[in-house]
């Protein structure tokens, strides 16, 4: 297949004219070198994308770059023996919209070592409903289960539950056999959270204890917000339970004590999805396409957008208006 001389992409600049982003006509030669060229079918919007697209966070390490940390589509050209024209593939993280041009482009040129063949059991659209958000949630669960997390320890708490990672974590954890308690400051979305698999929807006050250790309430959990809520979750986690930390929507700080660690054996596990090793990446996607695949992905995809819609989506997300996942169709 012949790639057009130019195609549409959402590109981000930071130079003498200031920080700005928008749709431009770009050529393949303006993209990074790579062995695999993909015609993009879908991307998605993550909190990191909103920060990068608006300049509200220092995400990009060089400019200009095409935004979008997720991409799914079909190979149109490849010099790698691992891929051939027509293959359905996906990439999440791996430097996209950070050091490499990302998925908000009708065509992308990618490093073969990070390109994942679309697993049997997923469509391209489903892969992007999951995207980095679902990958992050599943990576957190993988880390917890590798550290002996089990349903018998008690329910898993999910903070920031209405966001992309939170919504998918609820559905993935429930599919994996865990009871899930959603922690959210948006009581109007309680029915949505229960439809994803949460057995309880708790307000933020559930995680406001000032004590270094409190009564056990959870078997562990996934925290998207940081700060006092993470400290309170650690204080209420069962002996030898695990808390996976993957976000800082409220704060990057953690004021806590070592008491949950040395008295109850609680573990705090970091989840950094962007640079995950390839063998772990493959395992996470295998699980997402099989025994951890939520049956309600369409309910989690609450919006489908175009490249032109991205500024409005970013603004809504940064204003706290996230609910579920936004898929970008190209």
PDB file of C-alpha atoms in Angstrom:
ATOM      1  CA  UNK A   1       0.000   0.000   0.000  1.00  0.00           C
ATOM      2  CA  UNK A   2       1.267   3.470  -0.869  1.00  0.00           C
ATOM      3  CA  UNK A   3       1.369   6.009   1.937  1.00  0.00           C
ATOM      4  CA  UNK A   4       0.057   9.447   0.867  1.00  0.00           C
ATOM      5  CA  UNK A   5       2.582  12.261   0.483  1.00  0.00           C
ATOM      6  CA  UNK A   6       0.959  14.010   3.458  1.00  0.00           C
ATOM      7  CA  UNK A   7      -1.661  12.998   5.996  1.00  0.00           C
ATOM      8  CA  UNK A   8      -3.421  14.484   9.045  1.00  0.00           C
ATOM      9  CA  UNK A   9      -1.850  14.392  12.482  1.00  0.00           C
ATOM     10  CA  UNK A  10      -2.356  16.170  15.810  1.00  0.00           C
ATOM     11  CA  UNK A  11       1.066  17.738  16.416  1.00  0.00           C
ATOM     12  CA  UNK A  12       2.494  19.491  19.470  1.00  0.00           C
ATOM     13  CA  UNK A  13       5.064  22.324  19.371  1.00  0.00           C
ATOM     14  CA  UNK A  14       7.022  24.278  21.965  1.00  0.00           C
ATOM     15  CA  UNK A  15       9.302  26.948  20.496  1.00  0.00           C
ATOM     16  CA  UNK A  16       9.732  30.715  20.284  1.00  0.00           C
ATOM     17  CA  UNK A  17       6.057  30.994  19.356  1.00  0.00           C
ATOM     18  CA  UNK A  18       4.988  29.182  22.521  1.00  0.00           C
ATOM     19  CA  UNK A  19       3.337  25.875  23.397  1.00  0.00           C
ATOM     20  CA  UNK A  20       0.633  24.940  20.922  1.00  0.00           C
ATOM     21  CA  UNK A  21      -1.004  21.924  19.315  1.00  0.00           C
ATOM     22  CA  UNK A  22      -3.372  21.173  16.484  1.00  0.00           C
ATOM     23  CA  UNK A  23      -3.965  19.272  13.291  1.00  0.00           C
ATOM     24  CA  UNK A  24      -1.318  19.564  10.581  1.00  0.00           C
ATOM     25  CA  UNK A  25      -0.426  17.898   7.312  1.00  0.00           C
ATOM     26  CA  UNK A  26       2.719  15.840   7.907  1.00  0.00           C
ATOM     27  CA  UNK A  27       4.752  13.437   5.794  1.00  0.00           C
ATOM     28  CA  UNK A  28       6.278  10.085   6.638  1.00  0.00           C
ATOM     29  CA  UNK A  29       9.733  11.656   6.445  1.00  0.00           C
ATOM     30  CA  UNK A  30       8.793  13.959   9.352  1.00  0.00           C
ATOM     31  CA  UNK A  31       8.179  10.973  11.637  1.00  0.00           C
ATOM     32  CA  UNK A  32      10.753   8.952  13.553  1.00  0.00           C
ATOM     33  CA  UNK A  33      12.644   6.195  11.822  1.00  0.00           C
ATOM     34  CA  UNK A  34      11.199   2.716  12.364  1.00  0.00           C
ATOM     35  CA  UNK A  35      10.804  -0.673  10.744  1.00  0.00           C
ATOM     36  CA  UNK A  36       7.000  -0.777  10.726  1.00  0.00           C
ATOM     37  CA  UNK A  37       4.567   1.670   9.086  1.00  0.00           C
ATOM     38  CA  UNK A  38       0.970   1.425  10.300  1.00  0.00           C
ATOM     39  CA  UNK A  39      -2.245   2.898   8.959  1.00  0.00           C
ATOM     40  CA  UNK A  40      -3.953   3.959  12.169  1.00  0.00           C
ATOM     41  CA  UNK A  41      -7.485   2.761  12.833  1.00  0.00           C
ATOM     42  CA  UNK A  42      -7.892   3.863  16.456  1.00  0.00           C
ATOM     43  CA  UNK A  43      -6.110   5.615  19.281  1.00  0.00           C
ATOM     44  CA  UNK A  44      -7.394   6.701  22.699  1.00  0.00           C
ATOM     45  CA  UNK A  45      -7.232   9.558  25.189  1.00  0.00           C
ATOM     46  CA  UNK A  46      -5.401   9.133  28.481  1.00  0.00           C
ATOM     47  CA  UNK A  47      -4.765  11.705  31.214  1.00  0.00           C
ATOM     48  CA  UNK A  48      -1.161  11.844  30.020  1.00  0.00           C
ATOM     49  CA  UNK A  49      -2.393  12.745  26.520  1.00  0.00           C
ATOM     50  CA  UNK A  50      -4.420  15.634  27.920  1.00  0.00           C
ATOM     51  CA  UNK A  51      -1.396  16.934  29.820  1.00  0.00           C
ATOM     52  CA  UNK A  52       0.802  16.667  26.729  1.00  0.00           C
ATOM     53  CA  UNK A  53      -1.720  18.182  24.346  1.00  0.00           C
ATOM     54  CA  UNK A  54      -2.317  21.238  26.521  1.00  0.00           C
ATOM     55  CA  UNK A  55       1.126  21.731  28.036  1.00  0.00           C
ATOM     56  CA  UNK A  56      -0.313  21.315  31.550  1.00  0.00           C
ATOM     57  CA  UNK A  57       2.304  18.655  32.240  1.00  0.00           C
ATOM     58  CA  UNK A  58       5.891  18.135  31.118  1.00  0.00           C
ATOM     59  CA  UNK A  59       5.358  14.962  29.106  1.00  0.00           C
ATOM     60  CA  UNK A  60       7.145  15.525  25.789  1.00  0.00           C
ATOM     61  CA  UNK A  61      10.933  15.426  25.883  1.00  0.00           C
ATOM     62  CA  UNK A  62      11.415  16.878  22.413  1.00  0.00           C
ATOM     63  CA  UNK A  63       9.414  18.943  19.933  1.00  0.00           C
ATOM     64  CA  UNK A  64       7.600  18.892  17.653  1.00  0.00           C
ATOM     65  CA  UNK A  65       5.916  15.523  18.188  1.00  0.00           C
ATOM     66  CA  UNK A  66       2.633  13.927  17.193  1.00  0.00           C
ATOM     67  CA  UNK A  67       0.560  13.250  20.330  1.00  0.00           C
ATOM     68  CA  UNK A  68      -1.159  10.055  21.433  1.00  0.00           C
ATOM     69  CA  UNK A  69       0.410   7.323  23.566  1.00  0.00           C
ATOM     70  CA  UNK A  70      -1.744   4.541  22.065  1.00  0.00           C
ATOM     71  CA  UNK A  71      -2.185   3.241  18.540  1.00  0.00           C
ATOM     72  CA  UNK A  72      -3.886   0.323  16.801  1.00  0.00           C
ATOM     73  CA  UNK A  73      -4.079  -0.346  13.090  1.00  0.00           C
ATOM     74  CA  UNK A  74      -2.816  -2.379  10.164  1.00  0.00           C
ATOM     75  CA  UNK A  75       0.738  -2.681   8.869  1.00  0.00           C
ATOM     76  CA  UNK A  76       1.180  -1.117   5.433  1.00  0.00           C
ATOM     77  CA  UNK A  77       4.966  -1.564   5.157  1.00  0.00           C
ATOM     78  CA  UNK A  78       7.611  -3.397   7.162  1.00  0.00           C
ATOM     79  CA  UNK A  79      11.322  -4.131   6.979  1.00  0.00           C
ATOM     80  CA  UNK A  80      11.016  -6.363  10.055  1.00  0.00           C
ATOM     81  CA  UNK A  81      10.615 -10.106   9.456  1.00  0.00           C
ATOM     82  CA  UNK A  82       8.176 -10.192  12.375  1.00  0.00           C
ATOM     83  CA  UNK A  83       5.516  -8.173  10.525  1.00  0.00           C
ATOM     84  CA  UNK A  84       4.030  -8.048   7.069  1.00  0.00           C
ATOM     85  CA  UNK A  85       1.503  -5.919   5.248  1.00  0.00           C
ATOM     86  CA  UNK A  86      -2.015  -6.391   6.556  1.00  0.00           C
ATOM     87  CA  UNK A  87      -1.073  -7.481  10.085  1.00  0.00           C
ATOM     88  CA  UNK A  88      -3.266  -6.012  12.823  1.00  0.00           C
ATOM     89  CA  UNK A  89      -1.062  -4.514  15.557  1.00  0.00           C
ATOM     90  CA  UNK A  90      -1.045  -2.228  18.570  1.00  0.00           C
ATOM     91  CA  UNK A  91       1.456  -0.165  20.572  1.00  0.00           C
ATOM     92  CA  UNK A  92       0.961   1.499  23.962  1.00  0.00           C
ATOM     93  CA  UNK A  93       3.440   3.756  25.728  1.00  0.00           C
ATOM     94  CA  UNK A  94       6.952   2.812  24.580  1.00  0.00           C
ATOM     95  CA  UNK A  95       7.979   6.458  24.142  1.00  0.00           C
ATOM     96  CA  UNK A  96       4.981   7.474  22.027  1.00  0.00           C
ATOM     97  CA  UNK A  97       4.164  11.173  22.523  1.00  0.00           C
ATOM     98  CA  UNK A  98       7.204  11.468  24.755  1.00  0.00           C
ATOM     99  CA  UNK A  99      10.298  10.827  22.656  1.00  0.00           C
ATOM    100  CA  UNK A 100       8.596   9.470  19.513  1.00  0.00           C
ATOM    101  CA  UNK A 101       5.694  10.571  17.338  1.00  0.00           C
ATOM    102  CA  UNK A 102       2.472   9.055  18.637  1.00  0.00           C
ATOM    103  CA  UNK A 103      -0.860   7.657  17.562  1.00  0.00           C
ATOM    104  CA  UNK A 104      -2.835  10.817  16.716  1.00  0.00           C
ATOM    105  CA  UNK A 105      -1.884  10.431  13.079  1.00  0.00           C
ATOM    106  CA  UNK A 106      -3.411   8.709  10.079  1.00  0.00           C
ATOM    107  CA  UNK A 107      -0.098   6.876   9.610  1.00  0.00           C
ATOM    108  CA  UNK A 108       2.644   6.043  12.101  1.00  0.00           C
ATOM    109  CA  UNK A 109       6.182   4.711  11.768  1.00  0.00           C
ATOM    110  CA  UNK A 110       7.119   2.502  14.697  1.00  0.00           C
ATOM    111  CA  UNK A 111       9.997   0.640  16.278  1.00  0.00           C
ATOM    112  CA  UNK A 112       9.310  -3.076  15.674  1.00  0.00           C
ATOM    113  CA  UNK A 113      10.446  -4.122  19.140  1.00  0.00           C
ATOM    114  CA  UNK A 114       7.428  -2.404  20.730  1.00  0.00           C
ATOM    115  CA  UNK A 115       4.806  -3.448  18.168  1.00  0.00           C
ATOM    116  CA  UNK A 116       2.411  -6.082  19.547  1.00  0.00           C
ATOM    117  CA  UNK A 117       0.507  -8.368  17.169  1.00  0.00           C
ATOM    118  CA  UNK A 118      -3.178  -7.924  17.938  1.00  0.00           C
ATOM    119  CA  UNK A 119      -4.006 -10.869  20.233  1.00  0.00           C
ATOM    120  CA  UNK A 120      -6.736 -13.271  19.195  1.00  0.00           C
ATOM    121  CA  UNK A 121      -9.793 -12.306  21.195  1.00  0.00           C
ATOM    122  CA  UNK A 122      -9.477  -8.543  20.695  1.00  0.00           C
ATOM    123  CA  UNK A 123     -10.561  -6.217  17.906  1.00  0.00           C
ATOM    124  CA  UNK A 124      -8.558  -3.082  17.137  1.00  0.00           C
ATOM    125  CA  UNK A 125     -11.292  -0.965  18.719  1.00  0.00           C
ATOM    126  CA  UNK A 126     -11.376  -3.107  21.860  1.00  0.00           C
ATOM    127  CA  UNK A 127      -7.599  -2.873  22.092  1.00  0.00           C
ATOM    128  CA  UNK A 128      -7.890   0.920  22.218  1.00  0.00           C
ATOM    129  CA  UNK A 129     -10.788   0.926  24.690  1.00  0.00           C
ATOM    130  CA  UNK A 130      -8.245  -0.890  26.837  1.00  0.00           C
ATOM    131  CA  UNK A 131      -5.163   1.007  25.634  1.00  0.00           C
ATOM    132  CA  UNK A 132      -2.639   2.290  28.153  1.00  0.00           C
ATOM    133  CA  UNK A 133      -5.403   2.576  30.782  1.00  0.00           C
ATOM    134  CA  UNK A 134      -6.356  -1.084  30.595  1.00  0.00           C
ATOM    135  CA  UNK A 135      -2.734  -2.138  30.253  1.00  0.00           C
ATOM    136  CA  UNK A 136      -1.894  -0.165  33.412  1.00  0.00           C
ATOM    137  CA  UNK A 137      -4.755  -1.702  35.393  1.00  0.00           C
ATOM    138  CA  UNK A 138      -3.855  -5.208  34.254  1.00  0.00           C
ATOM    139  CA  UNK A 139      -0.153  -4.632  34.933  1.00  0.00           C
ATOM    140  CA  UNK A 140      -1.092  -3.603  38.462  1.00  0.00           C
ATOM    141  CA  UNK A 141      -3.080  -6.809  38.908  1.00  0.00           C
ATOM    142  CA  UNK A 142      -0.248  -8.889  37.467  1.00  0.00           C
ATOM    143  CA  UNK A 143       2.189  -7.348  39.945  1.00  0.00           C
ATOM    144  CA  UNK A 144      -0.219  -7.972  42.811  1.00  0.00           C
ATOM    145  CA  UNK A 145      -0.892 -11.591  41.886  1.00  0.00           C
ATOM    146  CA  UNK A 146       2.811 -12.250  41.483  1.00  0.00           C
ATOM    147  CA  UNK A 147       3.093 -11.050  45.095  1.00  0.00           C
ATOM    148  CA  UNK A 148       0.455 -13.557  46.264  1.00  0.00           C
ATOM    149  CA  UNK A 149      -2.630 -11.359  46.145  1.00  0.00           C
ATOM    150  CA  UNK A 150      -5.753 -13.526  46.319  1.00  0.00           C
ATOM    151  CA  UNK A 151      -9.521 -12.907  46.528  1.00  0.00           C
ATOM    152  CA  UNK A 152      -9.543 -14.456  50.013  1.00  0.00           C
ATOM    153  CA  UNK A 153      -7.624 -11.434  51.373  1.00  0.00           C
ATOM    154  CA  UNK A 154     -10.671  -9.237  50.826  1.00  0.00           C
ATOM    155  CA  UNK A 155     -12.024  -6.704  48.328  1.00  0.00           C
ATOM    156  CA  UNK A 156      -9.738  -4.631  46.149  1.00  0.00           C
ATOM    157  CA  UNK A 157     -10.233  -0.871  46.373  1.00  0.00           C
ATOM    158  CA  UNK A 158      -9.965   1.228  43.215  1.00  0.00           C
ATOM    159  CA  UNK A 159      -9.494   4.970  43.665  1.00  0.00           C
ATOM    160  CA  UNK A 160     -10.258   7.456  40.903  1.00  0.00           C
ATOM    161  CA  UNK A 161     -12.825   4.889  39.882  1.00  0.00           C
ATOM    162  CA  UNK A 162     -14.681   6.807  37.157  1.00  0.00           C
ATOM    163  CA  UNK A 163     -11.554   7.526  35.105  1.00  0.00           C
ATOM    164  CA  UNK A 164     -10.183   5.301  32.368  1.00  0.00           C
ATOM    165  CA  UNK A 165      -7.762   3.306  34.506  1.00  0.00           C
ATOM    166  CA  UNK A 166     -10.258   3.102  37.360  1.00  0.00           C
ATOM    167  CA  UNK A 167     -13.170   1.958  35.201  1.00  0.00           C
ATOM    168  CA  UNK A 168     -11.111  -0.711  33.514  1.00  0.00           C
ATOM    169  CA  UNK A 169      -9.540  -1.830  36.793  1.00  0.00           C
ATOM    170  CA  UNK A 170     -13.000  -2.492  38.226  1.00  0.00           C
ATOM    171  CA  UNK A 171     -14.005  -4.579  35.229  1.00  0.00           C
ATOM    172  CA  UNK A 172     -10.682  -6.436  34.958  1.00  0.00           C
ATOM    173  CA  UNK A 173     -10.412  -7.195  38.669  1.00  0.00           C
ATOM    174  CA  UNK A 174     -13.994  -8.440  38.776  1.00  0.00           C
ATOM    175  CA  UNK A 175     -13.408 -10.664  35.744  1.00  0.00           C
ATOM    176  CA  UNK A 176     -10.329 -12.072  37.513  1.00  0.00           C
ATOM    177  CA  UNK A 177     -12.498 -13.153  40.454  1.00  0.00           C
ATOM    178  CA  UNK A 178     -12.036 -10.312  42.953  1.00  0.00           C
ATOM    179  CA  UNK A 179     -14.650  -8.356  44.830  1.00  0.00           C
ATOM    180  CA  UNK A 180     -14.128  -4.678  43.995  1.00  0.00           C
ATOM    181  CA  UNK A 181     -14.969  -1.539  45.985  1.00  0.00           C
ATOM    182  CA  UNK A 182     -14.948   1.660  43.919  1.00  0.00           C
ATOM    183  CA  UNK A 183     -13.781   4.864  45.632  1.00  0.00           C
ATOM    184  CA  UNK A 184     -15.161   7.961  43.931  1.00  0.00           C
ATOM    185  CA  UNK A 185     -16.081  11.551  44.617  1.00  0.00           C
ATOM    186  CA  UNK A 186     -18.809  11.353  41.972  1.00  0.00           C
ATOM    187  CA  UNK A 187     -21.818   9.653  43.607  1.00  0.00           C
ATOM    188  CA  UNK A 188     -23.923  10.416  40.535  1.00  0.00           C
ATOM    189  CA  UNK A 189     -21.959   7.703  38.708  1.00  0.00           C
ATOM    190  CA  UNK A 190     -22.579   4.940  41.267  1.00  0.00           C
ATOM    191  CA  UNK A 191     -24.826   2.973  38.913  1.00  0.00           C
ATOM    192  CA  UNK A 192     -22.170   3.126  36.190  1.00  0.00           C
ATOM    193  CA  UNK A 193     -19.502   1.808  38.572  1.00  0.00           C
ATOM    194  CA  UNK A 194     -21.754  -1.011  39.758  1.00  0.00           C
ATOM    195  CA  UNK A 195     -22.498  -1.933  36.152  1.00  0.00           C
ATOM    196  CA  UNK A 196     -18.749  -2.457  35.669  1.00  0.00           C
ATOM    197  CA  UNK A 197     -18.572  -4.885  38.571  1.00  0.00           C
ATOM    198  CA  UNK A 198     -18.132  -2.846  41.757  1.00  0.00           C
ATOM    199  CA  UNK A 199     -20.036  -4.422  44.662  1.00  0.00           C
ATOM    200  CA  UNK A 200     -19.663  -1.250  46.740  1.00  0.00           C
ATOM    201  CA  UNK A 201     -19.274   2.415  45.742  1.00  0.00           C
ATOM    202  CA  UNK A 202     -17.691   4.444  48.532  1.00  0.00           C
ATOM    203  CA  UNK A 203     -17.105   8.173  48.823  1.00  0.00           C
ATOM    204  CA  UNK A 204     -13.668   9.649  49.250  1.00  0.00           C
ATOM    205  CA  UNK A 205     -14.284   9.878  52.984  1.00  0.00           C
ATOM    206  CA  UNK A 206     -13.709   6.122  53.129  1.00  0.00           C
ATOM    207  CA  UNK A 207     -10.014   6.900  52.689  1.00  0.00           C
ATOM    208  CA  UNK A 208      -9.496   9.816  55.048  1.00  0.00           C
ATOM    209  CA  UNK A 209      -8.163   8.152  58.196  1.00  0.00           C
ATOM    210  CA  UNK A 210      -5.381  10.124  59.937  1.00  0.00           C
ATOM    211  CA  UNK A 211      -4.111   6.989  61.670  1.00  0.00           C
ATOM    212  CA  UNK A 212      -0.911   5.280  60.488  1.00  0.00           C
ATOM    213  CA  UNK A 213      -2.831   2.002  60.749  1.00  0.00           C
ATOM    214  CA  UNK A 214      -6.560   1.505  60.951  1.00  0.00           C
ATOM    215  CA  UNK A 215      -9.008  -1.392  60.953  1.00  0.00           C
ATOM    216  CA  UNK A 216      -8.591  -3.701  57.992  1.00  0.00           C
ATOM    217  CA  UNK A 217     -11.113  -2.888  55.280  1.00  0.00           C
ATOM    218  CA  UNK A 218      -9.519  -3.989  52.004  1.00  0.00           C
ATOM    219  CA  UNK A 219      -7.427  -6.851  50.710  1.00  0.00           C
ATOM    220  CA  UNK A 220      -5.445  -4.365  48.645  1.00  0.00           C
ATOM    221  CA  UNK A 221      -6.128  -2.073  45.744  1.00  0.00           C
ATOM    222  CA  UNK A 222      -5.109   0.084  42.825  1.00  0.00           C
ATOM    223  CA  UNK A 223      -4.527   3.770  43.522  1.00  0.00           C
ATOM    224  CA  UNK A 224      -4.774   6.414  40.814  1.00  0.00           C
ATOM    225  CA  UNK A 225      -4.658   9.541  42.964  1.00  0.00           C
ATOM    226  CA  UNK A 226      -1.756   9.471  45.452  1.00  0.00           C
ATOM    227  CA  UNK A 227      -1.550  11.704  48.511  1.00  0.00           C
ATOM    228  CA  UNK A 228      -3.668  11.130  51.634  1.00  0.00           C
ATOM    229  CA  UNK A 229      -5.960   8.586  49.963  1.00  0.00           C
ATOM    230  CA  UNK A 230      -3.030   6.309  49.168  1.00  0.00           C
ATOM    231  CA  UNK A 231      -1.754   6.626  52.740  1.00  0.00           C
ATOM    232  CA  UNK A 232      -5.222   5.755  54.087  1.00  0.00           C
ATOM    233  CA  UNK A 233      -5.531   2.774  51.750  1.00  0.00           C
ATOM    234  CA  UNK A 234      -2.232   1.396  52.994  1.00  0.00           C
ATOM    235  CA  UNK A 235      -3.442   1.877  56.580  1.00  0.00           C
ATOM    236  CA  UNK A 236      -6.597  -0.185  55.894  1.00  0.00           C
ATOM    237  CA  UNK A 237      -5.069  -3.027  53.872  1.00  0.00           C
ATOM    238  CA  UNK A 238      -5.113  -6.595  55.158  1.00  0.00           C
ATOM    239  CA  UNK A 239      -1.943  -8.429  56.238  1.00  0.00           C
ATOM    240  CA  UNK A 240       0.165  -9.322  53.198  1.00  0.00           C
ATOM    241  CA  UNK A 241      -2.149  -7.455  50.878  1.00  0.00           C
ATOM    242  CA  UNK A 242      -0.817  -5.322  48.028  1.00  0.00           C
ATOM    243  CA  UNK A 243      -1.514  -1.771  46.916  1.00  0.00           C
ATOM    244  CA  UNK A 244      -0.453  -0.884  43.376  1.00  0.00           C
ATOM    245  CA  UNK A 245       0.291   2.808  42.777  1.00  0.00           C
ATOM    246  CA  UNK A 246      -0.165   4.051  39.211  1.00  0.00           C
ATOM    247  CA  UNK A 247      -1.289   7.684  39.362  1.00  0.00           C
ATOM    248  CA  UNK A 248      -1.078  11.078  41.059  1.00  0.00           C
ATOM    249  CA  UNK A 249      -4.310  12.795  40.075  1.00  0.00           C
ATOM    250  CA  UNK A 250      -4.563  14.345  43.564  1.00  0.00           C
ATOM    251  CA  UNK A 251      -0.940  14.545  44.693  1.00  0.00           C
ATOM    252  CA  UNK A 252       2.526  13.174  44.040  1.00  0.00           C
ATOM    253  CA  UNK A 253       3.274  13.253  47.759  1.00  0.00           C
ATOM    254  CA  UNK A 254       2.896  10.396  50.238  1.00  0.00           C
ATOM    255  CA  UNK A 255       2.870  11.163  53.951  1.00  0.00           C
ATOM    256  CA  UNK A 256       2.689   7.790  55.650  1.00  0.00           C
ATOM    257  CA  UNK A 257       4.556   5.569  58.105  1.00  0.00           C
ATOM    258  CA  UNK A 258       6.233   2.197  57.681  1.00  0.00           C
ATOM    259  CA  UNK A 259       3.807   0.600  60.148  1.00  0.00           C
ATOM    260  CA  UNK A 260       1.577  -1.139  57.553  1.00  0.00           C
ATOM    261  CA  UNK A 261       4.713  -2.578  55.964  1.00  0.00           C
ATOM    262  CA  UNK A 262       6.445  -3.897  59.061  1.00  0.00           C
ATOM    263  CA  UNK A 263       3.418  -4.869  61.176  1.00  0.00           C
ATOM    264  CA  UNK A 264       1.015  -6.201  58.535  1.00  0.00           C
ATOM    265  CA  UNK A 265       3.459  -7.027  55.753  1.00  0.00           C
ATOM    266  CA  UNK A 266       1.586  -4.794  53.300  1.00  0.00           C
ATOM    267  CA  UNK A 267       3.375  -4.166  49.986  1.00  0.00           C
ATOM    268  CA  UNK A 268       3.303  -0.957  47.961  1.00  0.00           C
ATOM    269  CA  UNK A 269       3.947  -1.818  44.317  1.00  0.00           C
ATOM    270  CA  UNK A 270       4.839   0.698  41.626  1.00  0.00           C
ATOM    271  CA  UNK A 271       3.177   0.444  38.216  1.00  0.00           C
ATOM    272  CA  UNK A 272       5.073   2.190  35.409  1.00  0.00           C
ATOM    273  CA  UNK A 273       3.435   1.119  32.158  1.00  0.00           C
ATOM    274  CA  UNK A 274       5.378   3.156  29.604  1.00  0.00           C
ATOM    275  CA  UNK A 275       8.672   1.260  29.694  1.00  0.00           C
ATOM    276  CA  UNK A 276       7.430  -2.216  30.559  1.00  0.00           C
ATOM    277  CA  UNK A 277       9.704  -5.013  29.335  1.00  0.00           C
ATOM    278  CA  UNK A 278       8.503  -6.810  26.222  1.00  0.00           C
ATOM    279  CA  UNK A 279       7.956 -10.217  27.843  1.00  0.00           C
ATOM    280  CA  UNK A 280       5.771  -8.669  30.553  1.00  0.00           C
ATOM    281  CA  UNK A 281       3.975  -6.566  27.946  1.00  0.00           C
ATOM    282  CA  UNK A 282       3.148  -9.695  25.945  1.00  0.00           C
ATOM    283  CA  UNK A 283       1.812 -11.465  29.044  1.00  0.00           C
ATOM    284  CA  UNK A 284      -0.415  -8.544  30.034  1.00  0.00           C
ATOM    285  CA  UNK A 285      -1.959  -8.379  26.562  1.00  0.00           C
ATOM    286  CA  UNK A 286      -2.425 -12.154  26.528  1.00  0.00           C
ATOM    287  CA  UNK A 287      -4.408 -11.904  29.750  1.00  0.00           C
ATOM    288  CA  UNK A 288      -6.415  -8.898  28.513  1.00  0.00           C
ATOM    289  CA  UNK A 289      -7.445 -10.849  25.429  1.00  0.00           C
ATOM    290  CA  UNK A 290      -8.467 -13.929  27.414  1.00  0.00           C
ATOM    291  CA  UNK A 291      -9.256 -14.539  31.090  1.00  0.00           C
ATOM    292  CA  UNK A 292      -9.038 -10.881  32.158  1.00  0.00           C
ATOM    293  CA  UNK A 293     -10.969  -9.417  29.230  1.00  0.00           C
ATOM    294  CA  UNK A 294     -14.001  -7.472  30.520  1.00  0.00           C
ATOM    295  CA  UNK A 295     -17.290  -8.339  28.921  1.00  0.00           C
ATOM    296  CA  UNK A 296     -18.534  -4.748  29.111  1.00  0.00           C
ATOM    297  CA  UNK A 297     -15.932  -2.813  27.108  1.00  0.00           C
ATOM    298  CA  UNK A 298     -18.608  -1.006  25.103  1.00  0.00           C
ATOM    299  CA  UNK A 299     -20.061   0.385  28.351  1.00  0.00           C
ATOM    300  CA  UNK A 300     -16.605   1.629  29.380  1.00  0.00           C
ATOM    301  CA  UNK A 301     -16.169   3.436  26.057  1.00  0.00           C
ATOM    302  CA  UNK A 302     -18.308   6.469  26.850  1.00  0.00           C
ATOM    303  CA  UNK A 303     -17.137   8.613  23.936  1.00  0.00           C
ATOM    304  CA  UNK A 304     -15.769   8.204  20.428  1.00  0.00           C
ATOM    305  CA  UNK A 305     -13.874  11.211  19.091  1.00  0.00           C
ATOM    306  CA  UNK A 306     -12.046  12.400  15.994  1.00  0.00           C
ATOM    307  CA  UNK A 307      -8.738  14.248  15.781  1.00  0.00           C
ATOM    308  CA  UNK A 308     -10.727  17.491  15.570  1.00  0.00           C
ATOM    309  CA  UNK A 309     -12.428  16.730  18.900  1.00  0.00           C
ATOM    310  CA  UNK A 310      -9.206  16.324  20.892  1.00  0.00           C
ATOM    311  CA  UNK A 311      -8.896  19.849  22.380  1.00  0.00           C
ATOM    312  CA  UNK A 312     -12.407  19.624  23.853  1.00  0.00           C
ATOM    313  CA  UNK A 313     -11.758  16.118  25.193  1.00  0.00           C
ATOM    314  CA  UNK A 314      -8.509  17.284  26.821  1.00  0.00           C
ATOM    315  CA  UNK A 315     -10.239  20.239  28.479  1.00  0.00           C
ATOM    316  CA  UNK A 316     -13.017  18.068  29.877  1.00  0.00           C
ATOM    317  CA  UNK A 317     -10.578  15.492  31.210  1.00  0.00           C
ATOM    318  CA  UNK A 318      -8.379  18.061  32.952  1.00  0.00           C
ATOM    319  CA  UNK A 319     -11.468  19.689  34.483  1.00  0.00           C
ATOM    320  CA  UNK A 320     -12.337  16.411  36.188  1.00  0.00           C
ATOM    321  CA  UNK A 321     -14.971  15.367  33.680  1.00  0.00           C
ATOM    322  CA  UNK A 322     -13.569  11.921  32.941  1.00  0.00           C
ATOM    323  CA  UNK A 323     -15.963   9.011  32.773  1.00  0.00           C
ATOM    324  CA  UNK A 324     -14.755   5.766  31.283  1.00  0.00           C
ATOM    325  CA  UNK A 325     -12.727   5.792  28.096  1.00  0.00           C
ATOM    326  CA  UNK A 326     -12.580   7.956  24.980  1.00  0.00           C
ATOM    327  CA  UNK A 327     -11.573   6.196  21.779  1.00  0.00           C
ATOM    328  CA  UNK A 328     -10.199   8.214  18.859  1.00  0.00           C
ATOM    329  CA  UNK A 329     -11.241   6.950  15.452  1.00  0.00           C
ATOM    330  CA  UNK A 330      -9.028   7.778  12.513  1.00  0.00           C
TER     331      UNK A 330
END
